PDB file of C-alpha atoms in Angstrom:
ATOM      1  CA  MET A 464       5.436  14.077  24.784  1.00  0.00           C
ATOM      2  CA  ARG A 465       2.287  12.300  24.307  1.00  0.00           C
ATOM      3  CA  SER A 466       0.306  15.352  22.802  1.00  0.00           C
ATOM      4  CA  LEU A 467       3.390  16.353  20.735  1.00  0.00           C
ATOM      5  CA  CYS A 468       3.143  12.725  19.145  1.00  0.00           C
ATOM      6  CA  TYR A 469      -0.325  12.674  18.675  1.00  0.00           C
ATOM      7  CA  GLU A 470       0.025  15.898  16.886  1.00  0.00           C
ATOM      8  CA  GLY A 471       2.825  14.614  14.690  1.00  0.00           C
ATOM      9  CA  LEU A 472       5.524  16.561  16.242  1.00  0.00           C
ATOM     10  CA  TYR A 473       7.816  13.700  16.884  1.00  0.00           C
ATOM     11  CA  ASP A 474      11.096  15.690  16.247  1.00  0.00           C
ATOM     12  CA  LEU A 475       9.696  17.900  19.108  1.00  0.00           C
ATOM     13  CA  ALA A 476       8.857  15.015  21.615  1.00  0.00           C
ATOM     14  CA  LYS A 477      12.421  13.544  20.851  1.00  0.00           C
ATOM     15  CA  MET A 478      13.750  16.988  21.911  1.00  0.00           C
ATOM     16  CA  VAL A 479      11.704  17.157  25.423  1.00  0.00           C
ATOM     17  CA  PHE A 480      12.363  13.238  25.840  1.00  0.00           C
ATOM     18  CA  ASP A 481      16.353  14.499  25.455  1.00  0.00           C
ATOM     19  CA  ASP A 482      15.606  17.602  27.894  1.00  0.00           C
ATOM     20  CA  MET A 483      13.983  15.204  30.448  1.00  0.00           C
ATOM     21  CA  ARG A 484      17.239  12.717  30.409  1.00  0.00           C
ATOM     22  CA  ILE A 485      19.477  15.892  30.985  1.00  0.00           C
ATOM     23  CA  ASP A 486      17.542  16.897  33.755  1.00  0.00           C
ATOM     24  CA  GLY A 487      17.944  13.684  35.435  1.00  0.00           C
ATOM     25  CA  HIS A 488      14.259  12.238  34.709  1.00  0.00           C
ATOM     26  CA  LEU A 489      14.968   8.849  33.612  1.00  0.00           C
ATOM     27  CA  PRO A 490      12.005   7.179  31.544  1.00  0.00           C
ATOM     28  CA  ASP A 491      10.091   4.128  32.665  1.00  0.00           C
ATOM     29  CA  ASN A 492       9.167   1.626  30.268  1.00  0.00           C
ATOM     30  CA  CYS A 493       5.794   2.865  29.863  1.00  0.00           C
ATOM     31  CA  VAL A 494       7.160   6.167  28.375  1.00  0.00           C
ATOM     32  CA  LEU A 495       9.685   4.275  26.559  1.00  0.00           C
ATOM     33  CA  GLY A 496       6.980   1.817  24.984  1.00  0.00           C
ATOM     34  CA  PHE A 497       4.718   4.922  24.052  1.00  0.00           C
ATOM     35  CA  LEU A 498       7.465   6.764  22.565  1.00  0.00           C
ATOM     36  CA  VAL A 499       8.803   3.680  20.380  1.00  0.00           C
ATOM     37  CA  SER A 500       5.382   2.740  19.684  1.00  0.00           C
ATOM     38  CA  SER A 501       4.377   6.271  18.351  1.00  0.00           C
ATOM     39  CA  PHE A 502       7.737   6.702  16.298  1.00  0.00           C
ATOM     40  CA  SER A 503       7.302   3.356  14.815  1.00  0.00           C
ATOM     41  CA  GLN A 504       3.626   4.048  13.927  1.00  0.00           C
ATOM     42  CA  ALA A 505       4.784   7.009  12.059  1.00  0.00           C
ATOM     43  CA  GLY A 506       7.582   5.311  10.300  1.00  0.00           C
ATOM     44  CA  LYS A 507      10.444   7.249  12.337  1.00  0.00           C
ATOM     45  CA  PHE A 508      12.428   4.139  13.218  1.00  0.00           C
ATOM     46  CA  ASP A 509      15.444   5.914  13.066  1.00  0.00           C
ATOM     47  CA  ILE A 510      14.195   8.087  16.101  1.00  0.00           C
ATOM     48  CA  ALA A 511      12.553   4.861  17.828  1.00  0.00           C
ATOM     49  CA  GLY A 512      15.962   3.141  17.312  1.00  0.00           C
ATOM     50  CA  LYS A 513      17.969   6.446  18.793  1.00  0.00           C
ATOM     51  CA  VAL A 514      15.775   6.473  21.766  1.00  0.00           C
ATOM     52  CA  LEU A 515      16.193   2.559  22.499  1.00  0.00           C
ATOM     53  CA  SER A 516      20.186   2.719  21.842  1.00  0.00           C
ATOM     54  CA  GLU A 517      20.391   6.073  24.026  1.00  0.00           C
ATOM     55  CA  VAL A 518      18.370   4.434  26.805  1.00  0.00           C
ATOM     56  CA  GLN A 519      20.383   1.390  27.033  1.00  0.00           C
ATOM     57  CA  SER A 520      23.567   3.165  26.633  1.00  0.00           C
ATOM     58  CA  GLU A 521      22.677   4.709  29.905  1.00  0.00           C
ATOM     59  CA  GLY A 522      22.540   1.389  31.528  1.00  0.00           C
ATOM     60  CA  LEU A 523      18.779   1.666  31.737  1.00  0.00           C
ATOM     61  CA  GLY A 524      16.966  -1.646  30.731  1.00  0.00           C
ATOM     62  CA  VAL A 525      14.253  -1.901  27.793  1.00  0.00           C
ATOM     63  CA  SER A 526      11.495  -4.280  28.384  1.00  0.00           C
ATOM     64  CA  SER A 527      10.350  -6.875  25.998  1.00  0.00           C
ATOM     65  CA  PHE A 528       7.266  -5.139  25.585  1.00  0.00           C
ATOM     66  CA  VAL A 529       9.101  -2.183  24.295  1.00  0.00           C
ATOM     67  CA  LEU A 530      11.227  -4.196  21.800  1.00  0.00           C
ATOM     68  CA  ASN A 531       8.296  -5.979  20.569  1.00  0.00           C
ATOM     69  CA  ASN A 532       6.441  -2.904  19.642  1.00  0.00           C
ATOM     70  CA  MET A 533       9.418  -1.559  17.747  1.00  0.00           C
ATOM     71  CA  LEU A 534       9.696  -5.029  15.871  1.00  0.00           C
ATOM     72  CA  ASN A 535       6.094  -5.291  15.218  1.00  0.00           C
ATOM     73  CA  MET A 536       5.652  -1.821  13.592  1.00  0.00           C
ATOM     74  CA  MET A 537       8.767  -2.813  11.748  1.00  0.00           C
ATOM     75  CA  VAL A 538       7.098  -5.683  10.105  1.00  0.00           C
ATOM     76  CA  LYS A 539       3.995  -3.898   9.686  1.00  0.00           C
ATOM     77  CA  GLN A 540       6.075  -1.561   7.264  1.00  0.00           C
ATOM     78  CA  ASN A 541       7.544  -4.486   5.532  1.00  0.00           C
ATOM     79  CA  LEU A 542      11.144  -3.952   7.421  1.00  0.00           C
ATOM     80  CA  VAL A 543      11.221  -7.616   8.111  1.00  0.00           C
ATOM     81  CA  GLU A 544      15.421  -7.985   7.601  1.00  0.00           C
ATOM     82  CA  GLU A 545      15.748  -4.783   9.560  1.00  0.00           C
ATOM     83  CA  ALA A 546      13.484  -6.136  12.252  1.00  0.00           C
ATOM     84  CA  VAL A 547      15.788  -9.403  12.205  1.00  0.00           C
ATOM     85  CA  SER A 548      18.866  -6.980  12.572  1.00  0.00           C
ATOM     86  CA  LEU A 549      17.405  -5.482  15.634  1.00  0.00           C
ATOM     87  CA  TYR A 550      16.541  -8.724  17.373  1.00  0.00           C
ATOM     88  CA  LYS A 551      20.006 -10.146  16.644  1.00  0.00           C
ATOM     89  CA  GLU A 552      21.563  -6.871  18.322  1.00  0.00           C
ATOM     90  CA  HIS A 553      19.348  -7.302  21.409  1.00  0.00           C
ATOM     91  CA  LEU A 554      20.124 -11.057  21.546  1.00  0.00           C
ATOM     92  CA  ARG A 555      23.877 -10.663  21.342  1.00  0.00           C
ATOM     93  CA  SER A 556      23.194  -7.935  24.317  1.00  0.00           C
ATOM     94  CA  ASN A 557      21.025 -10.804  26.026  1.00  0.00           C
ATOM     95  CA  SER A 558      18.815  -8.202  26.536  1.00  0.00           C
ATOM     96  CA  CYS A 559      14.764  -7.766  26.611  1.00  0.00           C
ATOM     97  CA  VAL A 560      13.797 -10.896  24.227  1.00  0.00           C
ATOM     98  CA  ASP A 561      11.205 -13.291  25.155  1.00  0.00           C
ATOM     99  CA  THR A 562       8.953 -15.936  23.529  1.00  0.00           C
ATOM    100  CA  TRP A 563       6.676 -13.218  21.567  1.00  0.00           C
ATOM    101  CA  THR A 564       9.745 -11.707  20.292  1.00  0.00           C
ATOM    102  CA  PHE A 565      10.670 -15.211  18.356  1.00  0.00           C
ATOM    103  CA  ASN A 566       7.078 -15.444  17.496  1.00  0.00           C
ATOM    104  CA  ILE A 567       6.914 -11.813  15.991  1.00  0.00           C
ATOM    105  CA  LEU A 568       9.906 -12.777  13.623  1.00  0.00           C
ATOM    106  CA  ILE A 569       9.180 -16.357  12.682  1.00  0.00           C
ATOM    107  CA  ARG A 570       5.818 -15.228  11.692  1.00  0.00           C
ATOM    108  CA  SER A 571       6.996 -12.533   9.445  1.00  0.00           C
ATOM    109  CA  LEU A 572       9.795 -14.120   7.866  1.00  0.00           C
ATOM    110  CA  CYS A 573       7.255 -16.974   6.918  1.00  0.00           C
ATOM    111  CA  ARG A 574       4.868 -14.285   5.422  1.00  0.00           C
ATOM    112  CA  VAL A 575       7.441 -13.276   3.117  1.00  0.00           C
ATOM    113  CA  GLY A 576       8.890 -16.530   2.006  1.00  0.00           C
ATOM    114  CA  LYS A 577      11.820 -16.688   4.487  1.00  0.00           C
ATOM    115  CA  VAL A 578      11.117 -20.127   5.684  1.00  0.00           C
ATOM    116  CA  ASP A 579      14.732 -21.110   6.249  1.00  0.00           C
ATOM    117  CA  GLN A 580      15.506 -18.046   7.967  1.00  0.00           C
ATOM    118  CA  ALA A 581      12.451 -18.591  10.094  1.00  0.00           C
ATOM    119  CA  VAL A 582      13.800 -21.804  11.077  1.00  0.00           C
ATOM    120  CA  GLU A 583      16.963 -20.319  12.319  1.00  0.00           C
ATOM    121  CA  ILE A 584      15.215 -18.084  14.510  1.00  0.00           C
ATOM    122  CA  PHE A 585      13.214 -21.020  15.911  1.00  0.00           C
ATOM    123  CA  SER A 586      16.543 -22.903  16.460  1.00  0.00           C
ATOM    124  CA  ASP A 587      17.760 -19.624  18.542  1.00  0.00           C
ATOM    125  CA  MET A 588      14.770 -20.029  21.004  1.00  0.00           C
ATOM    126  CA  GLY A 589      16.107 -23.293  22.296  1.00  0.00           C
ATOM    127  CA  ASN A 590      19.850 -22.156  21.898  1.00  0.00           C
ATOM    128  CA  PHE A 591      19.176 -19.296  24.311  1.00  0.00           C
ATOM    129  CA  GLY A 592      16.810 -21.078  26.777  1.00  0.00           C
ATOM    130  CA  TYR A 593      13.571 -19.823  25.275  1.00  0.00           C
ATOM    131  CA  PHE A 594      10.633 -22.272  24.620  1.00  0.00           C
ATOM    132  CA  PRO A 595       8.008 -22.024  21.785  1.00  0.00           C
ATOM    133  CA  ASP A 596       4.539 -21.932  22.480  1.00  0.00           C
ATOM    134  CA  ILE A 597       1.380 -22.791  20.978  1.00  0.00           C
ATOM    135  CA  VAL A 598       1.604 -19.532  18.730  1.00  0.00           C
ATOM    136  CA  THR A 599       5.237 -20.775  17.672  1.00  0.00           C
ATOM    137  CA  TYR A 600       4.055 -23.759  16.816  1.00  0.00           C
ATOM    138  CA  ASN A 601       1.060 -23.021  14.707  1.00  0.00           C
ATOM    139  CA  THR A 602       2.995 -20.411  12.874  1.00  0.00           C
ATOM    140  CA  ILE A 603       5.614 -23.133  11.848  1.00  0.00           C
ATOM    141  CA  ILE A 604       2.738 -25.692  10.935  1.00  0.00           C
ATOM    142  CA  ASN A 605       1.018 -22.971   8.889  1.00  0.00           C
TER     143      ASN A 605
END
């Protein structure tokens, strides 16, 4: 899969991923992280989203590292609203968010002038039992 992604053959890499799961080989977070990052860097957020959804529907956990990679790539492509939607989906399912997840979104929303929405995300941190760190505070202050 790595070689296929390096060669830009993302659809084929997704097929290998699907075949792997069909054969009963479940991906770990290293494989998921690589695929989500590769697909996202190439702007293939639809494929990256499918990978996350499929894995979660099979009952496998997705780490915050994997989610945060995808969110980072989305905001770098100016898909901030889509990143917020993905975050809300994962927050509702109570899965794989961490302080860095909130920081990514707060920073991105502030950069695009959506400070009110960033403050809402900041409020979500406390509401869901997460604590701001120095990065969070510096982002809010700046």
